[in-house]
Short mmCIF file of C-alpha atoms in Angstrom, two decimals:
data_model
loop_
_atom_site.label_atom_id
_atom_site.label_comp_id
_atom_site.label_asym_id
_atom_site.label_seq_id
_atom_site.Cartn_x
_atom_site.Cartn_y
_atom_site.Cartn_z
CA MET A 222 117.36 -1.19 -20.34
CA ARG A 223 113.97 -2.55 -19.29
CA LYS A 224 111.12 -0.10 -18.77
CA PHE A 225 107.95 0.04 -16.67
CA ALA A 226 105.25 2.50 -15.65
CA PHE A 227 103.25 2.89 -12.47
CA LEU A 228 99.95 4.73 -12.12
CA VAL A 229 99.59 7.18 -9.24
CA HIS A 230 96.91 9.59 -8.06
CA PRO A 231 96.23 11.97 -5.14
CA LEU A 232 95.20 9.93 -2.11
CA ASP A 233 93.72 12.93 -0.31
CA LEU A 234 93.48 16.73 -0.37
CA ASP A 235 96.97 17.05 1.14
CA ASP A 236 98.36 15.35 -1.96
CA VAL A 237 96.54 17.86 -4.17
CA VAL A 238 98.03 20.74 -2.21
CA SER A 239 101.49 19.18 -2.51
CA PHE A 240 101.44 19.61 -6.29
CA GLU A 241 99.25 22.71 -6.53
CA LYS A 242 100.01 25.06 -3.63
CA LYS A 243 97.27 27.50 -4.68
CA SER A 244 94.63 24.89 -3.83
CA ALA A 245 95.42 25.19 -0.10
CA GLY A 246 92.37 26.40 1.79
CA LYS A 247 90.12 26.19 -1.25
CA PRO A 248 86.67 24.54 -0.98
CA VAL A 249 86.70 20.79 -1.55
CA ALA A 250 84.15 21.11 -4.35
CA LEU A 251 86.44 23.52 -6.20
CA ILE A 252 89.44 21.20 -5.83
CA LYS A 253 87.42 18.31 -7.21
CA LYS A 254 86.45 20.45 -10.21
CA LEU A 255 90.14 21.21 -10.78
CA LEU A 256 90.92 17.49 -10.85
CA LEU A 257 88.06 16.79 -13.25
CA TRP A 258 89.42 19.57 -15.47
CA LEU A 259 92.85 17.90 -15.39
CA CYS A 260 91.16 14.72 -16.61
CA GLU A 261 90.41 16.52 -19.87
CA ARG A 262 94.16 16.72 -20.51
CA PRO A 263 96.23 13.84 -21.91
CA PRO A 264 98.04 11.63 -19.37
CA PHE A 265 101.20 13.18 -17.98
CA ILE A 266 104.37 12.07 -16.19
CA GLY A 267 104.92 12.85 -12.53
CA SER A 268 108.36 11.31 -12.04
CA HIS A 269 111.08 9.55 -13.98
CA ILE A 270 112.52 6.58 -12.10
CA THR A 271 116.12 5.65 -12.95
CA GLY A 272 119.08 3.76 -11.55
CA ILE A 273 117.33 0.53 -10.58
CA ASN A 274 120.11 -2.06 -10.51
CA SER A 275 119.25 -5.72 -9.98
CA ASN A 276 121.62 -8.14 -8.25
CA THR A 277 121.59 -9.98 -11.58
CA GLY A 278 123.14 -7.00 -13.37
CA ARG A 279 119.93 -6.04 -15.14
CA LYS A 280 118.83 -2.42 -15.10
CA ALA A 281 115.44 -0.75 -15.30
CA GLU A 282 113.84 2.66 -15.54
CA GLY A 283 110.25 3.79 -15.45
CA TRP A 284 107.70 6.54 -14.99
CA PHE A 285 104.98 7.47 -12.53
CA ILE A 286 101.98 8.45 -14.65
CA ASN A 287 99.28 10.58 -13.04
CA VAL A 288 95.58 9.76 -12.90
CA PRO A 289 94.29 13.02 -11.37
CA LEU A 290 91.34 11.70 -9.38
CA LEU A 291 90.79 11.28 -5.65
CA PRO A 292 89.66 7.84 -4.42
CA GLU A 293 86.12 9.10 -3.77
CA GLN A 294 86.00 10.54 -7.30
CA MET A 295 86.89 7.15 -8.74
CA LYS A 296 83.95 5.74 -6.79
CA GLU A 297 81.66 8.56 -7.96
CA HIS A 298 82.79 8.38 -11.62
CA PRO A 299 83.73 4.72 -12.27
CA GLU A 300 83.57 4.97 -16.07
CA LEU A 301 85.74 8.09 -16.10
CA ALA A 302 88.23 6.39 -13.79
CA LYS A 303 88.41 3.36 -16.07
CA GLU A 304 88.84 5.60 -19.13
CA LYS A 305 91.68 7.61 -17.55
CA ILE A 306 93.42 4.46 -16.33
CA LEU A 307 93.33 2.90 -19.81
CA GLU A 308 94.61 6.17 -21.31
CA ALA A 309 97.50 6.10 -18.85
CA VAL A 310 98.35 2.51 -19.79
CA SER A 311 98.33 3.47 -23.48
CA PHE A 312 100.63 6.40 -22.69
CA ALA A 313 102.95 3.98 -20.89
CA LYS A 314 103.16 1.94 -24.07
CA GLU A 315 104.14 5.07 -26.02
CA LEU A 316 106.94 5.65 -23.49
CA GLY A 317 108.27 2.15 -24.15
CA ALA A 318 107.14 0.45 -20.94
CA SER A 319 106.73 -3.32 -20.97
CA ILE A 320 104.48 -3.59 -17.90
CA VAL A 321 102.27 -1.24 -15.86
CA GLY A 322 101.47 -1.26 -12.15
CA LEU A 323 98.09 -0.10 -10.86
CA GLY A 324 98.84 2.07 -7.84
CA GLY A 325 96.57 3.10 -4.98
CA PHE A 326 92.86 3.17 -5.79
CA THR A 327 93.40 2.47 -9.51
CA SER A 328 93.59 -1.20 -8.58
CA ILE A 329 90.34 -1.09 -6.60
CA ALA A 330 88.61 0.96 -9.31
CA THR A 331 89.40 -1.76 -11.87
CA ASN A 332 88.45 -4.74 -9.69
CA SER A 333 92.10 -5.63 -9.10
CA GLY A 334 92.84 -5.14 -12.80
CA LEU A 335 90.20 -7.56 -14.07
CA ALA A 336 87.96 -4.80 -15.47
CA ILE A 337 90.64 -3.56 -17.89
CA ALA A 338 92.71 -6.70 -18.53
CA LYS A 339 91.23 -7.35 -21.98
CA GLU A 340 91.45 -3.73 -23.14
CA ALA A 341 94.84 -2.77 -21.72
CA PRO A 342 97.55 -2.62 -24.42
CA LEU A 343 100.24 -3.76 -21.95
CA PRO A 344 100.54 -6.40 -19.23
CA ILE A 345 99.37 -5.06 -15.86
CA THR A 346 99.85 -5.91 -12.21
CA THR A 347 98.20 -4.64 -9.05
CA GLY A 348 101.29 -5.12 -6.90
CA ASN A 349 99.11 -6.92 -4.37
CA SER A 350 101.21 -10.09 -4.21
CA TYR A 351 104.36 -8.34 -3.01
CA THR A 352 102.24 -6.13 -0.75
CA VAL A 353 101.02 -9.30 0.96
CA VAL A 354 104.58 -10.59 1.33
CA ALA A 355 105.78 -7.32 2.84
CA ALA A 356 102.77 -7.01 5.15
CA VAL A 357 103.20 -10.52 6.52
CA GLU A 358 106.95 -10.16 6.96
CA GLY A 359 106.57 -6.75 8.59
CA THR A 360 103.84 -7.95 10.94
CA ARG A 361 105.93 -10.88 12.12
CA LYS A 362 108.89 -8.61 12.82
CA ALA A 363 106.79 -5.93 14.54
CA ALA A 364 105.11 -8.48 16.80
CA ARG A 365 108.49 -9.85 17.79
CA LEU A 366 109.78 -6.36 18.63
CA MET A 367 106.71 -5.67 20.77
CA GLY A 368 107.09 -8.93 22.67
CA ILE A 369 104.02 -10.55 21.14
CA ARG A 370 104.14 -14.28 20.40
CA LEU A 371 102.04 -14.80 17.30
CA SER A 372 101.27 -18.36 18.33
CA LYS A 373 99.42 -16.94 21.36
CA ALA A 374 97.97 -13.86 19.65
CA LYS A 375 94.61 -12.87 18.18
CA LEU A 376 94.98 -11.44 14.69
CA ALA A 377 92.32 -9.18 13.17
CA ILE A 378 92.24 -8.79 9.40
CA VAL A 379 90.32 -5.66 8.38
CA GLY A 380 89.15 -5.94 4.79
CA ALA A 381 89.36 -9.72 5.03
CA THR A 382 87.28 -10.30 1.90
CA GLY A 383 89.62 -8.22 -0.25
CA SER A 384 92.51 -9.59 -2.24
CA ILE A 385 95.26 -8.57 0.20
CA GLY A 386 93.37 -9.32 3.41
CA ARG A 387 92.31 -12.76 2.22
CA ALA A 388 95.84 -13.77 1.26
CA CYS A 389 97.31 -12.47 4.54
CA SER A 390 94.77 -14.51 6.48
CA GLU A 391 95.64 -17.67 4.57
CA ILE A 392 99.37 -17.26 5.16
CA LEU A 393 99.15 -16.36 8.85
CA ALA A 394 96.28 -18.64 9.94
CA PRO A 395 98.56 -21.56 10.91
CA GLN A 396 100.80 -19.21 12.91
CA VAL A 397 98.31 -17.48 15.25
CA SER A 398 95.99 -18.51 18.08
CA GLU A 399 92.90 -16.94 16.52
CA ILE A 400 91.87 -14.88 13.51
CA ILE A 401 89.05 -12.34 13.45
CA LEU A 402 87.92 -11.67 9.88
CA VAL A 403 86.44 -8.17 9.58
CA GLY A 404 84.37 -6.99 6.64
CA ARG A 405 80.95 -5.93 5.39
CA ARG A 406 79.74 -9.12 3.69
CA PRO A 407 78.98 -11.85 6.26
CA GLU A 408 78.40 -14.59 3.70
CA VAL A 409 81.81 -14.01 2.09
CA LEU A 410 83.50 -13.73 5.49
CA GLN A 411 81.98 -17.04 6.52
CA LEU A 412 83.25 -18.76 3.38
CA GLN A 413 86.77 -17.56 4.21
CA ALA A 414 86.35 -18.59 7.85
CA ASP A 415 85.32 -22.10 6.80
CA LYS A 416 88.48 -22.32 4.71
CA LEU A 417 90.72 -21.31 7.62
CA LYS A 418 89.14 -23.15 10.55
CA LYS A 419 91.26 -26.24 9.99
CA PHE A 420 94.33 -24.13 10.82
CA THR A 421 93.20 -22.01 13.78
CA ASN A 422 90.22 -20.60 15.67
CA VAL A 423 88.28 -18.24 13.40
CA SER A 424 85.50 -15.72 13.99
CA ILE A 425 83.88 -13.13 11.75
CA SER A 426 82.76 -9.60 12.54
CA MET A 427 81.04 -6.69 10.82
CA ASP A 428 81.79 -4.48 13.84
CA ILE A 429 85.31 -3.15 13.32
CA LYS A 430 85.51 -1.37 16.67
CA LYS A 431 84.62 -4.48 18.67
CA ALA A 432 86.94 -6.66 16.60
CA LEU A 433 89.88 -4.34 17.18
CA LYS A 434 89.29 -4.27 20.94
CA ASP A 435 89.60 -8.07 20.97
CA ALA A 436 92.78 -8.22 18.86
CA ASP A 437 96.48 -8.16 19.67
CA VAL A 438 97.72 -7.72 16.09
CA VAL A 439 95.93 -6.05 13.17
CA ILE A 440 96.48 -6.07 9.43
CA SER A 441 94.22 -3.48 7.82
CA ALA A 442 93.67 -3.63 4.07
CA SER A 443 90.24 -2.19 3.38
CA SER A 444 89.14 -0.48 0.18
CA ASP A 445 87.64 2.52 1.99
CA ALA A 446 88.35 5.96 0.61
CA ASN A 447 88.75 7.41 4.13
CA ALA A 448 90.33 6.39 7.44
CA ILE A 449 88.26 3.88 9.43
CA ILE A 450 90.46 3.29 12.51
CA ASP A 451 90.72 5.95 15.21
CA ALA A 452 92.94 6.30 18.28
CA ASN A 453 90.19 5.12 20.64
CA ASP A 454 89.69 1.89 18.70
CA LEU A 455 93.06 0.46 19.72
CA GLU A 456 94.38 -1.16 22.90
CA PRO A 457 97.85 -0.59 24.46
CA GLY A 458 100.56 -2.82 23.06
CA MET A 459 98.84 -3.54 19.77
CA VAL A 460 100.68 -3.93 16.48
CA VAL A 461 98.85 -2.46 13.49
CA CYS A 462 100.07 -2.97 9.93
CA ASP A 463 98.23 -0.51 7.68
CA VAL A 464 98.42 -1.78 4.12
CA ALA A 465 95.59 0.30 2.68
CA GLN A 466 96.08 3.16 0.22
CA PRO A 467 94.69 5.59 1.26
CA PRO A 468 95.51 4.58 4.85
CA ASP A 469 92.89 2.96 7.08
CA VAL A 470 94.41 4.41 10.26
CA SER A 471 93.67 8.03 11.12
CA LYS A 472 96.66 10.34 11.49
CA SER A 473 95.30 11.25 14.92
CA VAL A 474 96.71 7.97 16.22
CA LEU A 475 100.25 9.36 15.89
CA LYS A 476 99.44 12.30 18.15
CA GLU A 477 97.14 10.61 20.64
CA ARG A 478 98.71 7.18 21.21
CA ASN A 479 102.30 6.48 22.29
CA ASP A 480 101.64 2.88 23.31
CA ILE A 481 100.81 1.30 19.93
CA LEU A 482 103.08 0.32 17.06
CA VAL A 483 101.33 1.43 13.88
CA PHE A 484 103.33 1.11 10.69
CA ASP A 485 102.87 1.47 6.96
CA GLY A 486 102.67 -1.97 5.42
CA GLY A 487 104.73 -2.78 2.39
CA ILE A 488 107.66 -0.34 2.35
CA ILE A 489 110.53 -1.77 0.31
CA LYS A 490 114.18 -0.81 -0.15
CA ILE A 491 114.96 -0.65 -3.87
CA PRO A 492 118.46 -1.40 -5.17
CA GLY A 493 119.90 1.80 -6.64
CA ILE A 494 116.71 3.73 -7.27
CA ARG A 495 116.61 7.46 -8.08
CA ILE A 496 113.40 9.45 -8.50
CA ARG A 497 113.53 12.59 -10.64
CA ARG A 498 110.53 14.90 -10.46
CA LYS A 499 109.24 15.71 -13.94
CA SER A 500 106.46 18.20 -13.26
CA LYS A 501 104.71 20.07 -10.50
CA PHE A 502 101.93 17.50 -10.83
CA ASP A 503 103.89 15.05 -8.71
CA TYR A 504 102.90 13.57 -5.39
CA ASP A 505 105.10 13.40 -2.32
CA PHE A 506 104.99 9.75 -1.26
CA LYS A 507 106.75 10.73 2.00
CA LEU A 508 109.27 7.93 1.53
CA LYS A 509 112.65 9.50 2.16
CA PRO A 510 115.26 8.86 0.92
CA ASP A 511 114.17 7.97 -2.58
CA LYS A 512 115.59 4.44 -2.33
CA TYR A 513 112.30 3.37 -0.72
CA ALA A 514 109.03 2.55 -2.46
CA TYR A 515 105.73 0.87 -1.73
CA ALA A 516 105.59 -2.86 -2.37
CA CYS A 517 103.06 -2.40 -5.17
CA MET A 518 105.57 -0.16 -6.96
CA ALA A 519 108.39 -2.57 -6.20
CA GLU A 520 106.45 -5.51 -7.65
CA THR A 521 106.12 -3.66 -10.95
CA MET A 522 109.88 -3.03 -10.99
CA ILE A 523 110.65 -6.66 -10.15
CA LEU A 524 108.42 -8.02 -12.91
CA CYS A 525 110.01 -5.57 -15.34
CA LEU A 526 113.52 -6.72 -14.39
CA GLU A 527 112.43 -10.34 -14.70
CA GLY A 528 111.04 -9.71 -18.19
CA VAL A 529 107.50 -10.84 -17.37
CA ASN A 530 105.32 -10.07 -20.39
CA GLU A 531 101.87 -11.12 -19.16
CA ASN A 532 99.36 -9.98 -16.55
CA PHE A 533 100.46 -10.95 -13.06
CA ASP A 534 97.99 -12.27 -10.50
CA LEU A 535 95.00 -10.06 -11.22
CA GLY A 536 91.94 -10.47 -9.02
CA SER A 537 92.49 -12.35 -5.78
CA VAL A 538 96.09 -12.87 -4.70
CA LYS A 539 97.16 -16.49 -4.77
CA VAL A 540 99.54 -17.65 -2.05
CA SER A 541 101.63 -19.28 -4.79
CA SER A 542 102.00 -15.89 -6.51
CA ALA A 543 103.08 -14.28 -3.24
CA GLU A 544 105.71 -16.98 -2.84
CA LYS A 545 106.87 -16.47 -6.43
CA ILE A 546 107.26 -12.69 -6.13
CA SER A 547 109.06 -13.15 -2.79
CA LYS A 548 111.69 -15.30 -4.49
CA LEU A 549 112.02 -12.87 -7.39
CA ALA A 550 112.44 -9.97 -4.95
CA ALA A 551 115.33 -11.74 -3.24
CA LYS A 552 116.85 -12.60 -6.61
CA HIS A 553 116.89 -8.95 -7.71
CA GLY A 554 117.93 -7.44 -4.36
CA PHE A 555 114.65 -5.99 -3.10
CA LYS A 556 114.00 -6.24 0.64
CA LEU A 557 111.77 -4.97 3.42
CA ALA A 558 112.72 -1.49 4.63
CA GLY A 559 112.67 -0.31 8.22
CA PHE A 560 109.38 0.62 9.86
CA ARG A 561 107.59 3.84 8.91
CA SER A 562 104.36 5.46 10.01
CA PHE A 563 102.71 7.89 7.59
CA GLY A 564 106.04 7.99 5.79
CA GLU A 565 108.07 8.94 8.88
CA LYS A 566 110.81 6.61 10.07
CA ILE A 567 110.16 4.71 13.30
CA THR A 568 113.53 4.49 15.05
CA ARG A 569 114.70 1.76 17.40
CA ASP A 570 114.44 4.24 20.27
CA LYS A 571 110.85 5.01 19.29
CA ILE A 572 109.93 1.33 19.26
CA LYS A 573 111.57 0.97 22.66
CA GLU A 574 109.51 3.91 23.94
CA ILE A 575 106.29 2.43 22.55
CA ARG A 576 107.11 -0.91 24.15
CA ARG A 577 107.79 0.76 27.50
CA ASN A 578 104.51 2.66 27.43
CA ALA A 579 102.59 -0.42 26.35
CA ALA A 580 104.19 -2.54 29.06
CA LEU A 581 103.12 -0.08 31.74
CA LYS A 582 99.54 0.22 30.46
CA SER A 583 98.70 -3.22 29.13
CA ASN A 584 97.34 -6.13 31.13
CA LYS A 585 98.32 -8.65 28.49
CA LYS A 586 100.41 -11.42 29.96
CA TRP A 587 103.29 -11.23 27.46
CA PHE A 588 104.10 -7.76 28.78
CA TYR A 589 104.62 -8.96 32.35
CA ARG A 590 108.27 -9.75 31.77
CA VAL A 591 108.87 -6.44 29.98
CA ARG A 592 107.17 -4.58 32.83
CA ARG A 593 109.40 -6.30 35.37
CA MET A 594 112.46 -5.48 33.27
CA LEU A 595 111.41 -1.84 33.32
CA GLU A 596 111.04 -1.91 37.09
CA TYR A 597 114.60 -3.20 37.40
CA SER A 598 115.89 -0.89 34.63
CA GLU A 599 117.00 -3.89 32.61
CA LEU A 600 115.50 -2.59 29.39
CA GLY A 601 117.89 0.01 27.96
#
């Protein structure tokens, strides 16, 4: 039996309430003090993951190990975050794990693993390579379902200078009409734009709201600790793949917009997985049933099954690494799950409804045929 561990943490206050009900309604400052107090304790297990069965016949089990800090706390206390992450990796070694995945903001807090690579007692991975694969595959499928031809579409990459955003732009550049690279560092954006301009039309932007208004398809993979995309930022008929953890898209979009397909990037169906809660200090990932997991988690499982015993693609994601993990995923029986938004399943009927609403509101030319179909009741 091969073993792995994956580091998790509360993404927001709702996650804290999910494992400590008494914190509901308490002042934010008090909740943050509670989490800092938990950091004085040794690392602890949130869940025991069993029943992972590869197509090859190999089996794996693992543990979610808690790092009890919010994303903003990791930014405020970088040395503490690094210390707790290294403690968690050491604990994973005691449990018998052969590789550790850096989940959520633990990857960002360690510069995509580079800041702890020399000190970590086990091989580590960020899970970013498989996240890129899943985001690209999901975006292609979502665009097709919404009637968008990528070859005619404008693609905005939010967080384009980050590891995931950069790799997504490199893979999709030859397939779209134009790419808008969105970020905070113009000089780095321009370097990436120069690299891509031989494949497609490229522009850069530091104004996320303007960039989104000009786009047809969005992949958002920023490293912000809070949501940066609101309901008013998006146009009817858009496809938005939110890869970020915590999410870049505000939950208000679900309530306020019925004409946009927003989905969680990187949700994977795991062969045979079972998740057993080990303590009340466990986070609800809102991925039901338990056979689903985020791509970053899945990458850790895949590398464990494959017997990889070295760090995997730390720092910037290489396209070659994304291709490698894609092949390994297929080998072991991992595949893209259906669409979800904030953990909730997006049904075929829901996508049909979104497409209808978008077709009636949007002026984009690829919705003309769908609009006419609606007028003649040809679309079920």
